[in-house]
mmCIF file of C-alpha atoms in Angstrom:
data_model
loop_
_atom_site.group_PDB
_atom_site.id
_atom_site.type_symbol
_atom_site.label_atom_id
_atom_site.label_comp_id
_atom_site.label_asym_id
_atom_site.label_seq_id
_atom_site.Cartn_x
_atom_site.Cartn_y
_atom_site.Cartn_z
ATOM 1 C CA UNK A 697 -42.083 24.509 -46.309
ATOM 2 C CA UNK A 698 -43.795 24.064 -42.998
ATOM 3 C CA UNK A 699 -47.655 24.160 -43.117
ATOM 4 C CA UNK A 700 -49.421 27.165 -41.347
ATOM 5 C CA UNK A 701 -51.403 26.067 -38.383
ATOM 6 C CA UNK A 702 -55.026 26.955 -38.301
ATOM 7 C CA UNK A 703 -57.594 26.654 -35.366
ATOM 8 C CA UNK A 704 -61.217 26.913 -36.130
ATOM 9 C CA UNK A 705 -64.321 26.609 -33.418
ATOM 10 C CA UNK A 706 -67.679 26.109 -33.875
ATOM 11 C CA UNK A 707 -70.463 26.118 -31.281
ATOM 12 C CA UNK A 708 -72.847 23.081 -31.121
ATOM 13 C CA UNK A 709 -75.872 25.252 -30.506
ATOM 14 C CA UNK A 710 -78.040 23.750 -33.275
ATOM 15 C CA UNK A 711 -79.350 25.690 -36.333
ATOM 16 C CA UNK A 712 -76.286 25.506 -38.317
ATOM 17 C CA UNK A 713 -77.266 27.596 -41.319
ATOM 18 C CA UNK A 714 -76.265 28.567 -44.945
ATOM 19 C CA UNK A 715 -74.198 31.504 -43.634
ATOM 20 C CA UNK A 716 -72.100 29.181 -41.185
ATOM 21 C CA UNK A 717 -71.463 26.790 -44.405
ATOM 22 C CA UNK A 718 -70.582 29.369 -47.011
ATOM 23 C CA UNK A 719 -68.928 31.923 -44.759
ATOM 24 C CA UNK A 720 -66.716 29.308 -42.772
ATOM 25 C CA UNK A 721 -67.267 25.649 -42.887
ATOM 26 C CA UNK A 722 -66.874 24.843 -46.748
ATOM 27 C CA UNK A 723 -63.690 27.091 -46.794
ATOM 28 C CA UNK A 724 -62.294 24.969 -43.964
ATOM 29 C CA UNK A 725 -62.743 21.867 -45.976
ATOM 30 C CA UNK A 726 -61.391 23.431 -49.159
ATOM 31 C CA UNK A 727 -58.357 24.679 -47.711
ATOM 32 C CA UNK A 728 -57.551 21.668 -45.403
ATOM 33 C CA UNK A 729 -54.882 20.165 -47.528
ATOM 34 C CA UNK A 730 -52.932 23.290 -47.529
ATOM 35 C CA UNK A 731 -52.561 23.746 -44.034
ATOM 36 C CA UNK A 732 -52.509 21.891 -40.399
ATOM 37 C CA UNK A 733 -55.939 22.273 -38.942
ATOM 38 C CA UNK A 734 -57.757 21.861 -35.838
ATOM 39 C CA UNK A 735 -61.531 21.950 -35.982
ATOM 40 C CA UNK A 736 -63.167 22.069 -32.657
ATOM 41 C CA UNK A 737 -66.581 21.779 -31.364
ATOM 42 C CA UNK A 738 -66.666 24.294 -28.610
ATOM 43 C CA UNK A 739 -69.155 22.726 -26.170
ATOM 44 C CA UNK A 740 -67.688 24.568 -23.219
ATOM 45 C CA UNK A 741 -68.512 27.967 -24.724
ATOM 46 C CA UNK A 742 -72.082 26.906 -25.080
ATOM 47 C CA UNK A 743 -72.227 26.667 -21.507
ATOM 48 C CA UNK A 744 -72.221 30.623 -21.192
ATOM 49 C CA UNK A 745 -75.925 30.400 -21.425
ATOM 50 C CA UNK A 746 -78.142 27.768 -19.937
ATOM 51 C CA UNK A 747 -78.583 24.453 -21.740
ATOM 52 C CA UNK A 748 -80.784 21.328 -21.899
ATOM 53 C CA UNK A 749 -78.056 18.684 -21.098
ATOM 54 C CA UNK A 750 -79.479 16.062 -23.405
ATOM 55 C CA UNK A 751 -80.065 18.366 -26.207
ATOM 56 C CA UNK A 752 -76.524 19.798 -25.648
ATOM 57 C CA UNK A 753 -75.032 16.080 -26.258
ATOM 58 C CA UNK A 754 -77.191 15.560 -29.310
ATOM 59 C CA UNK A 755 -76.142 19.026 -30.934
ATOM 60 C CA UNK A 756 -72.319 18.278 -29.881
ATOM 61 C CA UNK A 757 -72.531 15.242 -32.166
ATOM 62 C CA UNK A 758 -74.621 16.464 -34.547
ATOM 63 C CA UNK A 759 -72.264 19.582 -35.165
ATOM 64 C CA UNK A 760 -69.100 17.015 -35.326
ATOM 65 C CA UNK A 761 -71.094 15.158 -37.885
ATOM 66 C CA UNK A 762 -71.983 18.140 -39.715
ATOM 67 C CA UNK A 763 -68.371 18.953 -40.194
ATOM 68 C CA UNK A 764 -67.621 15.618 -41.640
ATOM 69 C CA UNK A 765 -70.392 15.674 -43.803
ATOM 70 C CA UNK A 766 -69.380 19.157 -45.198
ATOM 71 C CA UNK A 767 -66.047 17.549 -46.197
ATOM 72 C CA UNK A 768 -63.646 17.880 -43.370
ATOM 73 C CA UNK A 769 -61.490 14.957 -43.534
ATOM 74 C CA UNK A 770 -60.313 13.316 -40.266
ATOM 75 C CA UNK A 771 -57.192 11.756 -42.141
ATOM 76 C CA UNK A 772 -56.090 15.336 -43.140
ATOM 77 C CA UNK A 773 -57.407 17.546 -40.084
ATOM 78 C CA UNK A 774 -58.138 17.036 -36.417
ATOM 79 C CA UNK A 775 -61.647 17.081 -35.583
ATOM 80 C CA UNK A 776 -62.405 17.035 -31.642
ATOM 81 C CA UNK A 777 -64.636 18.119 -28.869
ATOM 82 C CA UNK A 778 -63.522 21.052 -26.750
ATOM 83 C CA UNK A 779 -64.409 19.218 -23.271
ATOM 84 C CA UNK A 780 -62.685 16.160 -24.185
ATOM 85 C CA UNK A 781 -59.152 18.206 -24.037
ATOM 86 C CA UNK A 782 -58.878 19.269 -20.334
ATOM 87 C CA UNK A 783 -55.946 21.588 -21.543
ATOM 88 C CA UNK A 784 -58.615 24.100 -22.722
ATOM 89 C CA UNK A 785 -60.181 24.393 -19.245
ATOM 90 C CA UNK A 786 -56.875 24.395 -17.219
ATOM 91 C CA UNK A 787 -55.257 26.732 -19.542
ATOM 92 C CA UNK A 788 -58.162 29.257 -19.567
ATOM 93 C CA UNK A 789 -57.368 29.713 -15.698
ATOM 94 C CA UNK A 790 -53.877 30.597 -16.410
ATOM 95 C CA UNK A 791 -54.691 33.081 -19.089
ATOM 96 C CA UNK A 792 -57.423 34.579 -16.709
ATOM 97 C CA UNK A 793 -54.584 35.352 -14.310
ATOM 98 C CA UNK A 794 -52.934 37.760 -16.750
ATOM 99 C CA UNK A 795 -55.728 39.344 -18.537
ATOM 100 C CA UNK A 796 -57.092 42.633 -17.302
ATOM 101 C CA UNK A 797 -60.686 42.819 -16.264
ATOM 102 C CA UNK A 798 -61.344 45.917 -18.625
ATOM 103 C CA UNK A 799 -60.011 44.187 -21.652
ATOM 104 C CA UNK A 800 -63.095 41.818 -21.313
ATOM 105 C CA UNK A 801 -65.683 44.406 -20.373
ATOM 106 C CA UNK A 802 -65.106 46.267 -23.715
ATOM 107 C CA UNK A 803 -65.729 43.356 -25.752
ATOM 108 C CA UNK A 804 -68.578 44.300 -28.243
ATOM 109 C CA UNK A 805 -70.499 41.035 -27.858
ATOM 110 C CA UNK A 806 -70.267 41.140 -24.250
ATOM 111 C CA UNK A 807 -71.892 44.535 -24.133
ATOM 112 C CA UNK A 808 -74.519 43.531 -26.342
ATOM 113 C CA UNK A 809 -75.616 40.290 -24.890
ATOM 114 C CA UNK A 810 -75.204 41.084 -21.184
ATOM 115 C CA UNK A 811 -77.558 44.251 -22.013
ATOM 116 C CA UNK A 812 -80.240 41.733 -22.960
ATOM 117 C CA UNK A 813 -79.966 39.430 -19.937
ATOM 118 C CA UNK A 814 -81.427 39.884 -16.234
ATOM 119 C CA UNK A 815 -78.224 38.123 -15.027
ATOM 120 C CA UNK A 816 -75.212 37.899 -16.513
ATOM 121 C CA UNK A 817 -73.001 34.654 -16.207
ATOM 122 C CA UNK A 818 -69.183 34.780 -15.407
ATOM 123 C CA UNK A 819 -68.682 32.361 -18.306
ATOM 124 C CA UNK A 820 -70.070 35.057 -20.744
ATOM 125 C CA UNK A 821 -67.714 37.670 -19.715
ATOM 126 C CA UNK A 822 -64.868 35.031 -19.784
ATOM 127 C CA UNK A 823 -65.877 33.605 -23.118
ATOM 128 C CA UNK A 824 -63.019 35.514 -25.007
ATOM 129 C CA UNK A 825 -60.111 34.065 -22.423
ATOM 130 C CA UNK A 826 -61.251 30.733 -23.233
ATOM 131 C CA UNK A 827 -61.508 31.312 -26.978
ATOM 132 C CA UNK A 828 -57.985 32.680 -26.663
ATOM 133 C CA UNK A 829 -56.634 29.649 -25.197
ATOM 134 C CA UNK A 830 -58.341 27.427 -27.746
ATOM 135 C CA UNK A 831 -56.108 29.126 -30.293
ATOM 136 C CA UNK A 832 -52.939 29.985 -28.540
ATOM 137 C CA UNK A 833 -52.728 26.172 -26.911
ATOM 138 C CA UNK A 834 -52.070 25.074 -30.631
ATOM 139 C CA UNK A 835 -49.714 27.673 -31.730
ATOM 140 C CA UNK A 836 -52.335 28.744 -34.587
ATOM 141 C CA UNK A 837 -50.971 31.051 -37.158
ATOM 142 C CA UNK A 838 -54.701 31.653 -38.512
ATOM 143 C CA UNK A 839 -57.922 31.744 -37.173
ATOM 144 C CA UNK A 840 -60.721 31.865 -39.841
ATOM 145 C CA UNK A 841 -63.539 33.827 -38.430
ATOM 146 C CA UNK A 842 -66.507 36.108 -39.493
ATOM 147 C CA UNK A 843 -66.374 40.073 -38.892
ATOM 148 C CA UNK A 844 -68.371 39.455 -35.564
ATOM 149 C CA UNK A 845 -65.567 37.223 -34.157
ATOM 150 C CA UNK A 846 -62.602 39.534 -35.311
ATOM 151 C CA UNK A 847 -62.407 41.577 -32.123
ATOM 152 C CA UNK A 848 -61.997 38.251 -30.215
ATOM 153 C CA UNK A 849 -58.884 37.084 -32.294
ATOM 154 C CA UNK A 850 -57.532 40.720 -31.521
ATOM 155 C CA UNK A 851 -57.959 40.209 -27.767
ATOM 156 C CA UNK A 852 -56.368 36.773 -28.140
ATOM 157 C CA UNK A 853 -53.325 38.536 -29.906
ATOM 158 C CA UNK A 854 -53.307 41.207 -27.061
ATOM 159 C CA UNK A 855 -53.273 38.263 -24.396
ATOM 160 C CA UNK A 856 -50.461 36.525 -26.084
ATOM 161 C CA UNK A 857 -48.449 39.553 -26.300
ATOM 162 C CA UNK A 858 -49.013 40.309 -22.652
ATOM 163 C CA UNK A 859 -48.075 37.012 -21.754
ATOM 164 C CA UNK A 860 -44.776 36.930 -23.804
ATOM 165 C CA UNK A 861 -43.829 40.558 -22.285
ATOM 166 C CA UNK A 862 -44.598 39.686 -18.725
ATOM 167 C CA UNK A 863 -42.427 36.529 -18.797
ATOM 168 C CA UNK A 864 -39.765 37.928 -21.380
ATOM 169 C CA UNK A 865 -40.479 34.868 -23.812
ATOM 170 C CA UNK A 866 -41.712 34.434 -27.391
ATOM 171 C CA UNK A 867 -43.721 31.424 -25.887
ATOM 172 C CA UNK A 868 -46.937 32.266 -27.751
ATOM 173 C CA UNK A 869 -47.313 32.457 -31.622
ATOM 174 C CA UNK A 870 -49.249 35.651 -32.552
ATOM 175 C CA UNK A 871 -52.225 34.632 -34.567
ATOM 176 C CA UNK A 872 -53.893 36.371 -37.556
ATOM 177 C CA UNK A 873 -57.566 36.425 -38.238
ATOM 178 C CA UNK A 874 -58.492 35.484 -41.578
ATOM 179 C CA UNK A 875 -61.810 36.674 -42.996
ATOM 180 C CA UNK A 876 -63.367 35.144 -46.405
ATOM 181 C CA UNK A 877 -63.778 37.676 -48.958
ATOM 182 C CA UNK A 878 -66.929 35.945 -50.674
ATOM 183 C CA UNK A 879 -69.802 35.169 -48.588
ATOM 184 C CA UNK A 880 -68.160 36.156 -45.458
ATOM 185 C CA UNK A 881 -71.395 37.956 -44.339
ATOM 186 C CA UNK A 882 -74.378 35.985 -45.639
ATOM 187 C CA UNK A 883 -77.552 38.292 -44.577
ATOM 188 C CA UNK A 884 -80.995 37.280 -43.363
ATOM 189 C CA UNK A 885 -83.321 36.459 -46.014
ATOM 190 C CA UNK A 886 -85.910 38.258 -44.176
ATOM 191 C CA UNK A 887 -83.910 41.158 -43.469
ATOM 192 C CA UNK A 888 -80.925 41.915 -45.748
ATOM 193 C CA UNK A 889 -79.555 44.526 -43.455
ATOM 194 C CA UNK A 890 -78.845 41.810 -40.670
ATOM 195 C CA UNK A 891 -76.505 38.940 -40.529
ATOM 196 C CA UNK A 892 -77.714 35.397 -40.764
ATOM 197 C CA UNK A 893 -77.681 34.350 -37.287
ATOM 198 C CA UNK A 894 -78.113 31.010 -35.378
ATOM 199 C CA UNK A 895 -79.985 32.866 -32.813
ATOM 200 C CA UNK A 896 -82.672 33.883 -35.275
ATOM 201 C CA UNK A 897 -82.553 30.758 -37.471
ATOM 202 C CA UNK A 898 -85.758 29.441 -35.528
ATOM 203 C CA UNK A 899 -87.458 32.334 -37.027
ATOM 204 C CA UNK A 900 -89.034 30.862 -40.336
ATOM 205 C CA UNK A 901 -87.916 32.876 -43.126
ATOM 206 C CA UNK A 902 -84.711 34.281 -41.648
ATOM 207 C CA UNK A 903 -82.235 31.372 -42.405
ATOM 208 C CA UNK A 904 -81.805 28.482 -44.426
ATOM 209 C CA UNK A 905 -80.523 25.791 -41.950
ATOM 210 C CA UNK A 906 -78.420 22.916 -43.321
ATOM 211 C CA UNK A 907 -80.738 20.144 -42.457
ATOM 212 C CA UNK A 908 -83.756 22.025 -43.754
ATOM 213 C CA UNK A 909 -85.825 19.962 -46.384
ATOM 214 C CA UNK A 910 -85.915 21.004 -50.248
ATOM 215 C CA UNK A 911 -89.754 22.245 -49.753
ATOM 216 C CA UNK A 912 -88.503 24.546 -46.747
ATOM 217 C CA UNK A 913 -85.487 25.963 -48.550
ATOM 218 C CA UNK A 914 -87.711 26.891 -51.486
ATOM 219 C CA UNK A 915 -90.356 28.419 -49.068
ATOM 220 C CA UNK A 916 -87.606 30.550 -47.465
ATOM 221 C CA UNK A 917 -86.106 31.891 -50.695
ATOM 222 C CA UNK A 918 -89.472 32.746 -52.300
ATOM 223 C CA UNK A 919 -90.137 34.915 -49.301
ATOM 224 C CA UNK A 920 -87.021 36.582 -49.527
ATOM 225 C CA UNK A 921 -87.108 40.459 -49.020
ATOM 226 C CA UNK A 922 -85.969 42.086 -52.131
ATOM 227 C CA UNK A 923 -87.303 45.544 -53.487
ATOM 228 C CA UNK A 924 -89.609 47.066 -56.052
ATOM 229 C CA UNK A 925 -87.477 46.808 -58.959
ATOM 230 C CA UNK A 926 -86.626 44.300 -61.639
ATOM 231 C CA UNK A 927 -82.826 44.626 -62.401
ATOM 232 C CA UNK A 928 -80.871 41.683 -61.409
ATOM 233 C CA UNK A 929 -77.351 42.968 -60.723
ATOM 234 C CA UNK A 930 -74.730 43.486 -58.112
ATOM 235 C CA UNK A 931 -75.502 47.160 -56.670
ATOM 236 C CA UNK A 932 -74.166 49.325 -53.810
ATOM 237 C CA UNK A 933 -77.560 51.112 -53.321
ATOM 238 C CA UNK A 934 -79.139 50.230 -49.933
ATOM 239 C CA UNK A 935 -82.454 49.283 -51.481
ATOM 240 C CA UNK A 936 -80.858 46.617 -53.511
ATOM 241 C CA UNK A 937 -79.329 44.770 -50.237
ATOM 242 C CA UNK A 938 -81.769 41.856 -50.745
ATOM 243 C CA UNK A 939 -80.861 41.073 -54.584
ATOM 244 C CA UNK A 940 -77.211 41.616 -53.612
ATOM 245 C CA UNK A 941 -77.583 39.045 -50.780
ATOM 246 C CA UNK A 942 -79.256 36.525 -53.201
ATOM 247 C CA UNK A 943 -76.596 36.984 -55.928
ATOM 248 C CA UNK A 944 -73.801 36.755 -53.351
ATOM 249 C CA UNK A 945 -75.403 33.234 -52.155
ATOM 250 C CA UNK A 946 -75.431 32.190 -55.738
ATOM 251 C CA UNK A 947 -72.143 33.309 -56.371
ATOM 252 C CA UNK A 948 -70.693 31.622 -53.415
ATOM 253 C CA UNK A 949 -72.389 28.327 -54.049
ATOM 254 C CA UNK A 950 -71.802 28.081 -57.780
ATOM 255 C CA UNK A 951 -68.119 29.825 -57.553
ATOM 256 C CA UNK A 952 -68.852 32.078 -60.465
ATOM 257 C CA UNK A 953 -67.378 35.766 -61.016
ATOM 258 C CA UNK A 954 -69.815 38.528 -60.563
ATOM 259 C CA UNK A 955 -69.988 39.104 -64.374
ATOM 260 C CA UNK A 956 -70.934 35.347 -64.909
ATOM 261 C CA UNK A 957 -73.567 35.455 -62.010
ATOM 262 C CA UNK A 958 -75.211 38.644 -63.881
ATOM 263 C CA UNK A 959 -75.186 36.966 -67.134
ATOM 264 C CA UNK A 960 -77.043 33.829 -65.663
ATOM 265 C CA UNK A 961 -79.792 36.162 -64.705
ATOM 266 C CA UNK A 962 -79.898 38.311 -67.671
ATOM 267 C CA UNK A 963 -82.933 36.683 -69.287
ATOM 268 C CA UNK A 964 -84.646 35.937 -65.843
ATOM 269 C CA UNK A 965 -88.423 37.052 -65.565
ATOM 270 C CA UNK A 966 -87.746 39.467 -62.195
ATOM 271 C CA UNK A 967 -86.923 38.519 -58.955
ATOM 272 C CA UNK A 968 -89.194 35.675 -58.617
ATOM 273 C CA UNK A 969 -86.954 33.548 -60.936
ATOM 274 C CA UNK A 970 -83.931 35.040 -59.256
ATOM 275 C CA UNK A 971 -85.359 33.395 -55.928
ATOM 276 C CA UNK A 972 -86.347 30.098 -57.241
ATOM 277 C CA UNK A 973 -82.919 29.636 -59.174
ATOM 278 C CA UNK A 974 -80.930 30.701 -56.067
ATOM 279 C CA UNK A 975 -83.139 28.092 -53.922
ATOM 280 C CA UNK A 976 -82.432 25.225 -56.381
ATOM 281 C CA UNK A 977 -78.397 25.662 -56.460
ATOM 282 C CA UNK A 978 -78.730 25.636 -52.788
ATOM 283 C CA UNK A 979 -80.933 22.525 -52.476
ATOM 284 C CA UNK A 980 -78.590 20.635 -54.905
ATOM 285 C CA UNK A 981 -75.385 21.715 -52.854
ATOM 286 C CA UNK A 982 -76.905 20.591 -49.443
ATOM 287 C CA UNK A 983 -78.339 17.460 -50.743
ATOM 288 C CA UNK A 984 -75.024 15.404 -50.352
ATOM 289 C CA UNK A 985 -74.283 16.985 -47.074
ATOM 290 C CA UNK A 986 -77.717 15.959 -45.775
ATOM 291 C CA UNK A 987 -77.561 12.369 -46.697
ATOM 292 C CA UNK A 988 -74.032 11.899 -45.271
ATOM 293 C CA UNK A 989 -74.888 13.525 -41.868
ATOM 294 C CA UNK A 990 -78.087 11.493 -41.695
ATOM 295 C CA UNK A 991 -75.635 8.494 -42.057
ATOM 296 C CA UNK A 992 -73.318 9.522 -39.332
ATOM 297 C CA UNK A 993 -76.052 10.169 -36.802
ATOM 298 C CA UNK A 994 -77.854 6.925 -37.639
ATOM 299 C CA UNK A 995 -74.933 5.156 -36.185
ATOM 300 C CA UNK A 996 -72.582 7.108 -34.079
ATOM 301 C CA UNK A 997 -69.693 4.479 -33.524
ATOM 302 C CA UNK A 998 -67.884 6.072 -36.450
ATOM 303 C CA UNK A 999 -68.632 9.479 -35.382
ATOM 304 C CA UNK A 1000 -67.310 8.880 -31.731
ATOM 305 C CA UNK A 1001 -64.091 6.973 -33.091
ATOM 306 C CA UNK A 1002 -63.294 10.133 -34.877
ATOM 307 C CA UNK A 1003 -63.860 12.371 -32.152
ATOM 308 C CA UNK A 1004 -61.777 10.087 -29.767
ATOM 309 C CA UNK A 1005 -58.863 10.081 -32.036
ATOM 310 C CA UNK A 1006 -58.954 13.640 -32.676
ATOM 311 C CA UNK A 1007 -59.160 14.487 -28.876
ATOM 312 C CA UNK A 1008 -55.974 12.226 -28.484
ATOM 313 C CA UNK A 1009 -54.044 14.255 -31.325
ATOM 314 C CA UNK A 1010 -55.342 17.646 -29.892
ATOM 315 C CA UNK A 1011 -54.054 16.536 -26.341
ATOM 316 C CA UNK A 1012 -50.573 15.722 -27.730
ATOM 317 C CA UNK A 1013 -50.002 19.170 -28.648
ATOM 318 C CA UNK A 1014 -52.305 21.493 -26.054
ATOM 319 C CA UNK A 1015 -51.230 19.711 -22.885
ATOM 320 C CA UNK A 1016 -47.787 20.077 -23.061
ATOM 321 C CA UNK A 1017 -48.133 23.762 -24.282
ATOM 322 C CA UNK A 1018 -50.409 24.108 -20.874
ATOM 323 C CA UNK A 1019 -47.662 22.370 -18.899
ATOM 324 C CA UNK A 1020 -44.766 24.527 -20.085
ATOM 325 C CA UNK A 1021 -47.041 27.578 -19.442
ATOM 326 C CA UNK A 1022 -47.458 26.468 -15.903
ATOM 327 C CA UNK A 1023 -43.629 25.943 -15.360
ATOM 328 C CA UNK A 1024 -43.105 29.532 -17.168
ATOM 329 C CA UNK A 1025 -45.678 31.107 -14.423
ATOM 330 C CA UNK A 1026 -43.959 29.249 -11.470
ATOM 331 C CA UNK A 1027 -46.148 26.284 -10.779
ATOM 332 C CA UNK A 1028 -44.689 23.404 -9.551
ATOM 333 C CA UNK A 1029 -44.655 20.292 -11.675
ATOM 334 C CA UNK A 1030 -46.583 17.394 -10.415
ATOM 335 C CA UNK A 1031 -44.664 14.283 -9.371
ATOM 336 C CA UNK A 1032 -45.037 10.818 -11.326
ATOM 337 C CA UNK A 1033 -45.899 8.152 -8.576
ATOM 338 C CA UNK A 1034 -43.785 5.021 -9.040
ATOM 339 C CA UNK A 1035 -46.268 1.928 -9.549
ATOM 340 C CA UNK A 1036 -46.120 -1.780 -8.684
ATOM 341 C CA UNK A 1037 -45.974 -4.375 -11.215
ATOM 342 C CA UNK A 1038 -49.573 -4.740 -10.938
ATOM 343 C CA UNK A 1039 -49.955 -1.228 -12.088
ATOM 344 C CA UNK A 1040 -51.405 0.223 -8.721
ATOM 345 C CA UNK A 1041 -49.582 3.300 -7.482
ATOM 346 C CA UNK A 1042 -47.410 2.262 -4.465
ATOM 347 C CA UNK A 1043 -48.734 4.643 -2.273
ATOM 348 C CA UNK A 1044 -52.173 3.052 -2.668
ATOM 349 C CA UNK A 1045 -51.010 -0.447 -1.409
ATOM 350 C CA UNK A 1046 -49.408 0.938 1.848
#
């Protein structure tokens, strides 16, 4: 049976946190042997807001190192940097030319982010089209995303269907969003009604970042918001949101069923015990990840080689797709100039 093809992208914006790991990255690693996977550090997406160039280069490598440290195996999966494969930017323009402006203006994330900015960059509006290309140029069947990105995958489906209809073809595979059932939405420890977010990860107490020290992780969990009760169980009541979040994190890290999780805390002495024990399992889970990340970043030769090989494999699939897309849309193919024995194009020697 042919394996399903999966595309996953993650921005190199720093502050990769526990929600990113439990909700996405760990699942990517666990399922990579079952599917054909493309894991992309989407640095072009990061340019939709101003970036410090040196910091962006560092965070791009760090994010790639984090994927490998979390268990992504370059022998099983293709790991690469978005800007290393020019088909993404080239193909995005082609998709722009068949995507109605109104589709982009109705996107929830664009409306939310643009409302908070004095000057809105075009890239912020166009972000979903670039994301659509990321997915479509690899014929991805599945796209693992959080709830907040589901609308973008739905837009990708709309764009693919529009292209297929306009050119009377079945050129693009129509992808499906895949949302994890456990810990798909890890909430902020300082506010369990708000999803744990990269944009708030610098706010101490909000998130556990994957590179935080054990002392910092314990500090953040000890200050997690709960309620005035003592009963440790999963519950639907709004006031139990903090306890639910802690139990969900514990469940995701340990892999236990809900009944077993509640049984583990049956003799706990209140929420203080809950917070410490959740912190302990998180610290132990992150320890080998932090060690491997430090090793890769100390000498980036191995990392850069993995990314170069990944980009080469990604180009083999995405560039022919974009070239065929250009042909379908009526563009003239570039001529291949003959070369001399020296390898110099003949026209350059005339």
